[in-house]
Each structure stands twice: as C-alpha cells, then as structure tokens.
Coordinates of C-alpha atoms and ligand atoms in Angstrom, one line a residue:
X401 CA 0.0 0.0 0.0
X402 CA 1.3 3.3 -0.6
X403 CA 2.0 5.2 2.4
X404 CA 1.3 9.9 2.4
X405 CA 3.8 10.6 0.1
X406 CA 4.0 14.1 1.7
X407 CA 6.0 12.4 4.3
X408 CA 8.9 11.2 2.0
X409 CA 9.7 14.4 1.1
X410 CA 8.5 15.8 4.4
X411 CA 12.6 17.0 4.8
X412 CA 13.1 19.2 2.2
X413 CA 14.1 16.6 -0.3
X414 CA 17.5 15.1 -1.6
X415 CA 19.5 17.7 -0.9
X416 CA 18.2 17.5 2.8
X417 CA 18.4 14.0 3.0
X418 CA 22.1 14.5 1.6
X419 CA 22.9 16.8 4.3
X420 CA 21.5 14.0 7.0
X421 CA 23.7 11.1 6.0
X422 CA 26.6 12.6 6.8
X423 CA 25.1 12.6 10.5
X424 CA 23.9 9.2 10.3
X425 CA 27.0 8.0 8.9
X426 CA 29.1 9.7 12.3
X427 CA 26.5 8.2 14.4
X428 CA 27.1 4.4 13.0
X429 CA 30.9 5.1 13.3
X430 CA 29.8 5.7 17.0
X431 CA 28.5 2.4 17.3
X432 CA 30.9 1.0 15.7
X433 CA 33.7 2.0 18.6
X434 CA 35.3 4.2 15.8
X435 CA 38.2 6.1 18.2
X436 CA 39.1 9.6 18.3
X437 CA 35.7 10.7 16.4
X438 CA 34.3 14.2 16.9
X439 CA 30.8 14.7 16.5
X440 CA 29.2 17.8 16.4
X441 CA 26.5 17.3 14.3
X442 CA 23.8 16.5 17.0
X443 CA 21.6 18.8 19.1
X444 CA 21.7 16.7 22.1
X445 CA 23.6 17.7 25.8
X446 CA 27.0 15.5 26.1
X447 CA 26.6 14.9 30.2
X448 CA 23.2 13.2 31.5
X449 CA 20.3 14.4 33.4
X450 CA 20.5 15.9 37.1
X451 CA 20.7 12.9 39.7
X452 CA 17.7 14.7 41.9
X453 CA 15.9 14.3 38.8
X454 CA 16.5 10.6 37.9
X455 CA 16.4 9.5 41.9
X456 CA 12.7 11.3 41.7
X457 CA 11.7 9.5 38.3
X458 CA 12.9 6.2 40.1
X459 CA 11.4 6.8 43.7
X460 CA 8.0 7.2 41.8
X461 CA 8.3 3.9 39.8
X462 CA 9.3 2.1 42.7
X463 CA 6.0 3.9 44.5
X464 CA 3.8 2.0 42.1
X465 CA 3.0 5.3 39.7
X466 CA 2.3 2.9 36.5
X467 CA -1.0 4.0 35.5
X468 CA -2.4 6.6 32.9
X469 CA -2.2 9.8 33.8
X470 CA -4.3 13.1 32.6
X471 CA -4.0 14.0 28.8
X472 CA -2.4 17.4 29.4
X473 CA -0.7 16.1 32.5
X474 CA -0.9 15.3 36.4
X475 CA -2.2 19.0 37.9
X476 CA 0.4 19.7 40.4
X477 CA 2.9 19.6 37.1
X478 CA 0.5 21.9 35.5
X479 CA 0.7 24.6 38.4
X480 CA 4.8 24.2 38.7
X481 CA 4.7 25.1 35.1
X482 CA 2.6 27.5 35.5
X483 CA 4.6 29.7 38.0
X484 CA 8.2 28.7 36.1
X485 CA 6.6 30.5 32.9
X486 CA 5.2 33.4 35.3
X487 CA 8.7 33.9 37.0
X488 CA 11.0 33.2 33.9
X489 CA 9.0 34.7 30.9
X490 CA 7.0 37.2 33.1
X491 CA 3.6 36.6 31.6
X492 CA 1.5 35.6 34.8
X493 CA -0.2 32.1 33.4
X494 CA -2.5 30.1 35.5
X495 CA -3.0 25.9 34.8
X496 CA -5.9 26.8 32.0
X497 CA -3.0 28.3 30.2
X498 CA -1.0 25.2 30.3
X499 CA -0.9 21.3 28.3
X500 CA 2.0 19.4 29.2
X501 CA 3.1 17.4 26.2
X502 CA 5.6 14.7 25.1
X503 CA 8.8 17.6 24.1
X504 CA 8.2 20.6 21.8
X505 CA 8.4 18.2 18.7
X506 CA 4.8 17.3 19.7
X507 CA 3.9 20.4 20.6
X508 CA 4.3 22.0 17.6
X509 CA 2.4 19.4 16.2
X510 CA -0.2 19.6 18.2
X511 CA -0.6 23.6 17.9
X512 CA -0.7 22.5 14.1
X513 CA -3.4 20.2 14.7
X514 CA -5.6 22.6 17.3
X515 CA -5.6 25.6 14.9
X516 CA -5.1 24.6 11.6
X517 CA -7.9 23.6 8.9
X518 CA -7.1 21.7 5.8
X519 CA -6.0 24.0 2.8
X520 CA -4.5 26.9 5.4
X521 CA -1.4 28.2 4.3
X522 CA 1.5 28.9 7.2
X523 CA 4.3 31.4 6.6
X524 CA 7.2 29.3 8.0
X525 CA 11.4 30.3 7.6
X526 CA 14.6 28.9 5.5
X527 CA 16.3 27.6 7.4
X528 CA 13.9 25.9 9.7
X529 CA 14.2 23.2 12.5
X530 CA 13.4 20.3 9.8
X531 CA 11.0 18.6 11.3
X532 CA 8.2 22.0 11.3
X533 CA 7.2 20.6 7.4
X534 CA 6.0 17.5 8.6
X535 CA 4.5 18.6 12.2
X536 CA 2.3 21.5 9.7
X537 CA 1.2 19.4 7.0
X538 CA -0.1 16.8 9.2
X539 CA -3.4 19.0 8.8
X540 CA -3.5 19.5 5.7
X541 CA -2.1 22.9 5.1
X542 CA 0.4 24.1 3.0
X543 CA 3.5 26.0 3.8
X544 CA 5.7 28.6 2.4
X545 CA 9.5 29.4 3.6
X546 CA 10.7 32.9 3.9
X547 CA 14.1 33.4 3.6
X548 CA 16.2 34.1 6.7
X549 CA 19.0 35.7 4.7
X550 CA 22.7 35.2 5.8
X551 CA 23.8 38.7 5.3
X552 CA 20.9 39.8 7.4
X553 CA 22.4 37.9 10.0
X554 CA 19.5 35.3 9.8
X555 CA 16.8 37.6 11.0
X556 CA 13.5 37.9 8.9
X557 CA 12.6 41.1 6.4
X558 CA 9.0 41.7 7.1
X559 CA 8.9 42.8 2.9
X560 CA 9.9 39.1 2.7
X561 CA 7.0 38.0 5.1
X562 CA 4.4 40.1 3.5
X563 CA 5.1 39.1 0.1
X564 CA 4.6 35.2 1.1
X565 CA 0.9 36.0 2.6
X566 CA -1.8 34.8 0.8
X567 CA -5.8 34.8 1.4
X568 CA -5.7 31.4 3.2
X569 CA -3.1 32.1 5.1
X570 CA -4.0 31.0 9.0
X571 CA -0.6 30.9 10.5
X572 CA 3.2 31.4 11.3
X573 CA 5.8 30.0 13.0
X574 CA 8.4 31.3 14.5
X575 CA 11.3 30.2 16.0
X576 CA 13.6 32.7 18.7
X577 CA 16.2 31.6 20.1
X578 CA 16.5 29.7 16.5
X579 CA 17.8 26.2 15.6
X580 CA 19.8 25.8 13.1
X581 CA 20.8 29.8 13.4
X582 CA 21.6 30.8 17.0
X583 CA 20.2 34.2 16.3
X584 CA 17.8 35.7 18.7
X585 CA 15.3 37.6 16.2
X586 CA 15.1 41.3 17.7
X587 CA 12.3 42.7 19.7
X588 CA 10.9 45.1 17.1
X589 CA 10.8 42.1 14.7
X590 CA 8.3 39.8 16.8
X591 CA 6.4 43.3 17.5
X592 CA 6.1 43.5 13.5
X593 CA 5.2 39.8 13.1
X594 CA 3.0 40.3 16.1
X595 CA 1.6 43.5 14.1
X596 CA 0.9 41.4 10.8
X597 CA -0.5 38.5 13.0
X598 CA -3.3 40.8 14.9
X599 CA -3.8 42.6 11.0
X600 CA -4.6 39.4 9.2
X601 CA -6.0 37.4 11.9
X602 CA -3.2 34.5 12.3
X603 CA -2.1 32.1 14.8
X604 CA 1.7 32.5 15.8
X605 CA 2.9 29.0 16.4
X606 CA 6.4 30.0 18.4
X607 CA 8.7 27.6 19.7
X608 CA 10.7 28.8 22.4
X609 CA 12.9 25.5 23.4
X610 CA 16.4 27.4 23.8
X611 CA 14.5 30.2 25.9
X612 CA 16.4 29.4 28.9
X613 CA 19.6 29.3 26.8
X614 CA 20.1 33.6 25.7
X615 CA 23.5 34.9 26.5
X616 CA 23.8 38.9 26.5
X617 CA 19.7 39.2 25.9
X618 CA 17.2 37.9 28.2
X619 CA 14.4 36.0 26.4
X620 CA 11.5 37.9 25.1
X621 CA 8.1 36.1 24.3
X622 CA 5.7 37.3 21.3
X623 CA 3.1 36.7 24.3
X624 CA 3.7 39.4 26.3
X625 CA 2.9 42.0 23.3
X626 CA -0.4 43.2 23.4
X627 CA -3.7 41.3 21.5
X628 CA -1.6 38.3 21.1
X629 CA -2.0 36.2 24.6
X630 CA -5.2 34.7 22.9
X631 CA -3.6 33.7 19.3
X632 CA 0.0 32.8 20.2
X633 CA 0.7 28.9 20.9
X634 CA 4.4 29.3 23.0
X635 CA 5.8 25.7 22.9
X636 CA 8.3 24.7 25.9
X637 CA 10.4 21.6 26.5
X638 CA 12.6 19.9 29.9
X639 CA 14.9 18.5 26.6
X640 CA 17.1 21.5 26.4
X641 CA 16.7 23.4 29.8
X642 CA 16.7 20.3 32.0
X643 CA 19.2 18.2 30.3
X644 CA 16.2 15.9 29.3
X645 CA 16.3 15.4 26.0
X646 CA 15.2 11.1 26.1
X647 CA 12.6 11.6 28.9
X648 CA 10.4 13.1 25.9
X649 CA 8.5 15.8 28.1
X650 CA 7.3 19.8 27.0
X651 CA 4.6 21.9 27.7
X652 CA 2.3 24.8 25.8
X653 CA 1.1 27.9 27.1
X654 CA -1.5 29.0 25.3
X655 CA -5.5 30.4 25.7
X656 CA -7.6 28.6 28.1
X657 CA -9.7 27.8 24.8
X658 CA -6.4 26.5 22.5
X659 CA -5.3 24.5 25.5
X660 CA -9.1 22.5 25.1
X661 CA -8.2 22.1 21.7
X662 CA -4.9 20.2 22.3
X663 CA -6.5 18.5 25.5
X664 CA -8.3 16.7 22.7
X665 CA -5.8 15.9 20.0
X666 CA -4.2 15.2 23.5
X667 CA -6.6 12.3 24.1
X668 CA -6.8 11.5 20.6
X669 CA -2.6 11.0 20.5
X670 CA -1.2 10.1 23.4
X671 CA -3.8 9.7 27.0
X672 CA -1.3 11.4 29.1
X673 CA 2.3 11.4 29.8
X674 CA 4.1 8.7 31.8
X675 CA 3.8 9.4 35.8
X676 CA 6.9 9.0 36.3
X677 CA 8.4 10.8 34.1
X678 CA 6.1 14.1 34.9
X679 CA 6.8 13.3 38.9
X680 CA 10.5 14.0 37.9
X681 CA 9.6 17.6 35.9
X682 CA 8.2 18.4 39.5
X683 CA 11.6 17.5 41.2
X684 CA 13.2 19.4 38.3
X685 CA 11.1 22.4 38.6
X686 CA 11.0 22.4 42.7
X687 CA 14.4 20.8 43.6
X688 CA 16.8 21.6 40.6
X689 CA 15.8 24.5 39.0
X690 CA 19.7 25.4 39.3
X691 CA 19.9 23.0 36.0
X692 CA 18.3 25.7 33.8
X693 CA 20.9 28.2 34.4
X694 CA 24.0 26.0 35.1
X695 CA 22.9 24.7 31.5
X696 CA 23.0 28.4 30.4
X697 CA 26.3 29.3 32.0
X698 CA 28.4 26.2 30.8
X699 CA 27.1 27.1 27.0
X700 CA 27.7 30.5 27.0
X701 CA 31.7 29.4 28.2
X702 CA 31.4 27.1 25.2
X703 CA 30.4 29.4 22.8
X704 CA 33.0 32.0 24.0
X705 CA 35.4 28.9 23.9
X706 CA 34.4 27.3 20.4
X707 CA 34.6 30.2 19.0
X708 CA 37.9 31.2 20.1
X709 CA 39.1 27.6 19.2
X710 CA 37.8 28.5 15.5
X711 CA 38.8 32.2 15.2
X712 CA 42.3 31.3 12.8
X713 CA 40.9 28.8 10.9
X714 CA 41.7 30.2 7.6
X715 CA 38.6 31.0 5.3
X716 CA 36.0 30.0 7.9
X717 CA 33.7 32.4 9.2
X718 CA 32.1 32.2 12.2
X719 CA 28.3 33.5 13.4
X720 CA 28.5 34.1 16.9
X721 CA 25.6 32.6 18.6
X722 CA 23.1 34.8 20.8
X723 CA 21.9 31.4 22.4
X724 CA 21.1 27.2 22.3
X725 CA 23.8 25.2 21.5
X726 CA 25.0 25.7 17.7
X727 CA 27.3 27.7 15.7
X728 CA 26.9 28.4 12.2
X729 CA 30.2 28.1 9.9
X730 CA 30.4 30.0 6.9
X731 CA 32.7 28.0 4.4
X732 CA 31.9 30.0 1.4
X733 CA 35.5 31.2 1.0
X734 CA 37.1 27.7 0.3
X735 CA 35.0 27.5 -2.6
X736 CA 34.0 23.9 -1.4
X737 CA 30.3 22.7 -1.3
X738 CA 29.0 22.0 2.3
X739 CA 28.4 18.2 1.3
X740 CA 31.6 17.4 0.2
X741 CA 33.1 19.5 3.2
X742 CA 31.3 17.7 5.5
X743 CA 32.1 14.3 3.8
X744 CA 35.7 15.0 3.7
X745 CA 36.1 16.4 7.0
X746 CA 34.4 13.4 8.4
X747 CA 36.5 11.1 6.2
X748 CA 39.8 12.8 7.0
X749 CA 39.9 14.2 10.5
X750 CA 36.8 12.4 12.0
X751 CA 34.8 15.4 12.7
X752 CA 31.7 15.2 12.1
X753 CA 29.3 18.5 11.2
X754 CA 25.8 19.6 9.3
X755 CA 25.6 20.6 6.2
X756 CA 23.4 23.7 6.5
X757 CA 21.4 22.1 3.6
X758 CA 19.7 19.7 5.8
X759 CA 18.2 22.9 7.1
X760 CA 17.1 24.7 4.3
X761 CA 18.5 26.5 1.0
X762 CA 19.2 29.7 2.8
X763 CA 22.1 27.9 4.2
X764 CA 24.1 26.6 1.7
X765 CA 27.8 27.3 2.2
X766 CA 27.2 27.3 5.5
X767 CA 27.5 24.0 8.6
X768 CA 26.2 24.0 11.5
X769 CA 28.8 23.0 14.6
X770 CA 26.9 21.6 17.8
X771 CA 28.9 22.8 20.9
X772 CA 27.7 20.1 23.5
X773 CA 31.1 18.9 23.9
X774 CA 33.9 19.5 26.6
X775 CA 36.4 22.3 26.4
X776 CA 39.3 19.5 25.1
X777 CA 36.9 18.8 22.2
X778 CA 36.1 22.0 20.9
X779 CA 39.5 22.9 21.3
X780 CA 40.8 19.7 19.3
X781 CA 38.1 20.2 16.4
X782 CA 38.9 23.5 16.1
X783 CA 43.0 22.1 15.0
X784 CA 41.4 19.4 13.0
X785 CA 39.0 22.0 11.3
X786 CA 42.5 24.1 10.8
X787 CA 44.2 21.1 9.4
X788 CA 41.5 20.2 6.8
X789 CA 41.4 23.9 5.1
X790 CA 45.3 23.9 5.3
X791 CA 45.3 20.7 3.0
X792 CA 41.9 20.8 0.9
X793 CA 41.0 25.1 1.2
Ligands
PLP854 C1 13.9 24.4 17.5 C2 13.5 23.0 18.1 N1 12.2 22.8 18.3 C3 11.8 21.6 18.8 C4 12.8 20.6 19.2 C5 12.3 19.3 19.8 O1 12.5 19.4 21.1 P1 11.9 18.2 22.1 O2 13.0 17.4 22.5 O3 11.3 19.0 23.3 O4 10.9 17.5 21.3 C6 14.1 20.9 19.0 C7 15.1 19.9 19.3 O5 16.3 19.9 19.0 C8 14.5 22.1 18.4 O6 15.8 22.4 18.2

C-alpha cells in the first residue's frame, strides 16, 4: 500500500536528505567504537540528566506510579509550570494556560493540529528546525518558507513575510532563540510579526525550546505584546533546559480555549504522559531549577570557547551565537560545497558537522557545529578543522 507521500519528502528533499547522512554516517561510526571521532552534528547535551531528577523518576516507579495519567498532565505539574513560565517569561499564566506534552516536537504538532484547517497556508522560515514541514502538513495545510538571509544575520525582512501571505493564510511559526541559526530575532521584529498576526488574523505557532539558553539578551516572548496572549501557541520543553532530551516531556502555554483544543488531539494521541516521568519535571522544577541556568552558564563558556578555538581557521567564518547550543560556519571562501566538506572532513579528521542544507536552501555554504562537547573537544576540532582547510582550502 502506498503510504502519504508528503512524508517522504517531508525534509526538504534530496538535498536535505544528503545533508542527513553525513550525521547518520558519524553516528554508525559511534556504534561501531570508531576512536578519536568528533561529533558535532547532534543537538543533544554530552553529560546526562540531574541525579535529583533521575532519583525522583525512580522513587515514583518504585511507588507503584504505573498508570495513565491526565492527557495534558498530572495537575500539580500543571501549576509548577505555570509559576516557572510566570517567573522566567513574566507573563503571569494560570493551569488553564498550560498542556504538558511529550517535548516541543509534539507540541508543535499539536498547535498545528488545534488551529489549523485543511487547505491553510503557514508562513514558515529557510532555514527551519526540519521537522516544522511534517509537524504542519499533518493537517493539511500548506506551507511557504521565507528566507532568513545570511547577510541579514538570519533575522527575517518583514517585505519578505508580506510578500509570502496569501488569502488562506492562517498561520506562522516562529522560532527565537533559533535552531539551526543561533540568532535571537530582535524585539521590534516579533512586534512586526505580532503586528501582521493581529492585522490578518493569524495564529503565531512560536517555539521557544532554547529560551532558557540567551546569552547577553534575556528571552522575550511574542506573548507578552499586546492582542496576542489569545492567538500565540508558545511551545516549551525539559529536553534543552533540563538536560532531558530522552525523557520526551514539553509543555504549551497558550488560551484557556487553545489548550481545550490540544486536551483533545491530546486524548486522541497520546492519554497522558508517563507518571513517572512528569513526577521528575516536579523534582526538576522544585528541587533543581539550578539546572536551567548552570545549563546556560556552561554554554555560554562554550560558545565564547568554540569560538575562540575557531577564530584562525583560515577562510571560515564564524556567526557568533546569541543562544542554544549551535554555531553556524560560513565555508563560502574555500569554494567547497557543504556536502563534500562535510564528507571530507568526516572522512579525513573524524569530525563530524551539518551541512546547512539539511536545514534549508538559505544555508548553503554554510554548517552547522553543535557545541555540546567538553572544552578539550572543541578545542581539538577547532586544529582538526584548521588542518582540513590547510590541505583541501
Ligand atoms: C527548534 C527546536 N524545536 C523543537 C525541538 C524538539 O524538542 P523536544 O526534544 O522537546 O521535542 C528541537 C530539538 O532539537 C529544536 O531544536
């Protein structure tokens, strides 16, 4: 039978898919035992989850928590997320406001199914966190990318959003602190998009995982501008924050009436998150809230750090990151495509990175360097990556 063939191309296509096996191909040299590799290519935390949090998810399993649990989770979770968004955002939320949900991946999937109608249109960005396309077509909408142009430092032209609108369109989604970029979009930009939003009557879908995450800015949420509490879906996760990136647990802030909507899809998808997992969130949010901005502090030192360990390669170009966890490299100098970079680099010094292609078009030339590793690692891929230009750039 054939299966939605919206789904095989649901990652942008070859090139994408190009892009991707470079990743996949560091990550079976990982199983493999392959020594001395470097990879950088994966969004993921290199040091494992708070013991407070794990001895919590264990004392509650041991308890006998095995059962189903709410669909938009256990209600003393609800009310600890509820203050955390009140104290670190500073939008006062009450439960009604809140869904928790398996991780952000989810949520965004679920905001797509609670607003959208089939045949909407959504204004969405190149380059975009892949897996937006097939999270948004899920309902049957269609979706347009806006450029996020390099030399505008990845930050959207609102001529460029306005000239992708169309009558059907129902939605955008935005994505500050941004994966693959790093670039915090500027206030005045999200009070434009918020403009163009209240204007034309659109949901913003925002997806605020690396909130916790900004370096020299705090975090601002599209929320807190006015007319927009009641059409903005904000979508949270433990992944990034918490250092819980396998426990699979987010939440959404949204309108009392939104957060009905994805109570259903809710029930529809999923019938509520494992106990266990949601009795650790309340030890994380209670007992270890200390994570969120250790987290912080250690990747701001290895951002300064990376970059530092990168500043003399010859005919790289570095993006400094205003928050999360990556670094975009701008190769165009060496003349090389990012594919065969990538492949070479992996081949020949066992560094593995993205090629910015798996993120959209916008990025060709350009990779994109995870720094979830240790000082000694960054340091040593910044030689290799030295090493590699010297011989092939
Ligand atoms: C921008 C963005 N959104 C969503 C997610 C998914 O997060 P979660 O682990 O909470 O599903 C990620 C994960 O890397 C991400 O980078």
């Amino acid at each position: 039978m054939p299966v939605h063939s919206s789904y095989i191309a649901a990652m942008g296509g070859s090139e994408a898919d190009d892009a991707w096996a470079v990743h996949s191909e560091a990550r079976r040299l990982s199983r493999t035992g392959e020594k001395d590799l470097i990879v950088l290519s994966v969004g993921d935390h290199d040091f494992t989850t708070d013991e407070r949090i794990v001895d919590a998810a264990v004392k509650s399993l041991q308890a006998g928590h095995h059962h189903y649990t709410p669909n938009i989770g256990l209600m003393p979770l609800r009310e600890k997320i509820a203050a955390f968004h009140s104290k670190r955002i500073g939008e006062p939320v009450g439960v009604e406001n809140v869904a928790v949900i398996p991780g952000a991946q989810c949520g965004v999937f679920t905001a797509g199914l609670a607003t959208l109608n089939p045949g909407d249109h959504v204004i969405a960005f190149d380059p975009m966190y892949v897996t937006y396309y097939g999270a948004l077509i899920a309902r049957g909408a269609t979706l347009t990318q806006v450029p996020l142009r390099p030399e505008n430092d990845f930050r959207p032209d609102m001529d460029d959003i306005r000239a992708a609108l169309r009558p059907e369109t129902r939605a955008m989604v935005v994505n500050s602190p941004n994966n693959p970029t790093g670039a915090v979009w500027p206030r005045e930009t999200m009070e434009a998009i918020a403009t163009l939003c209240r204007e034309r009557d659109l949901w913003l879908i925002s997806d605020e995982v690396y909130c916790t995450m900004t370096y020299e800015q705090p975090h601002f949420c599209p929320r807190l501008i006015d007319g927009m509490k009641d059409r903005t879906v904000s979508v949270y996760s433990f992944s990034k924050s918490f250092a819980m990136t396998g426990w699979r647990l987010g939440w959404v802030v949204a309108a009392p009436e939104t957060i009905k909507a994805v109570e259903h899809v809710m029930s529809a998808m999923l019938f509520g998150s494992p106990p266990f997992v949601q009795e650790a969130a309340m030890t994380a949010l209670d007992e270890a809230e200390d994570t969120v901005d250790n987290i912080r502090k250690l990747y701001r030192h290895r951002r300064d750090r990376v970059c530092d360990a990168l500043a003399s390669v010859p005919k790289v170009k570095l993006r400094k990151p205003d928050a999360g966890m990556f670094l975009m490299l701008d190769i165009r100098e060496t003349g090389m495509n990012t594919i065969d970079f990538a492949w070479k680099l992996l081949e020949e010094q066992k560094v593995s990175l993205l090629p910015g292609e798996g993120f959209g078009k916008m990025l060709a030339g350009h990779l994109r360097l995870s720094y979830g590793a240790s000082d000694e690692t960054l340091d040593e891929a910044g030689r290799r990556l030295s090493a590699f230009i010297q011989r092939n750039g």
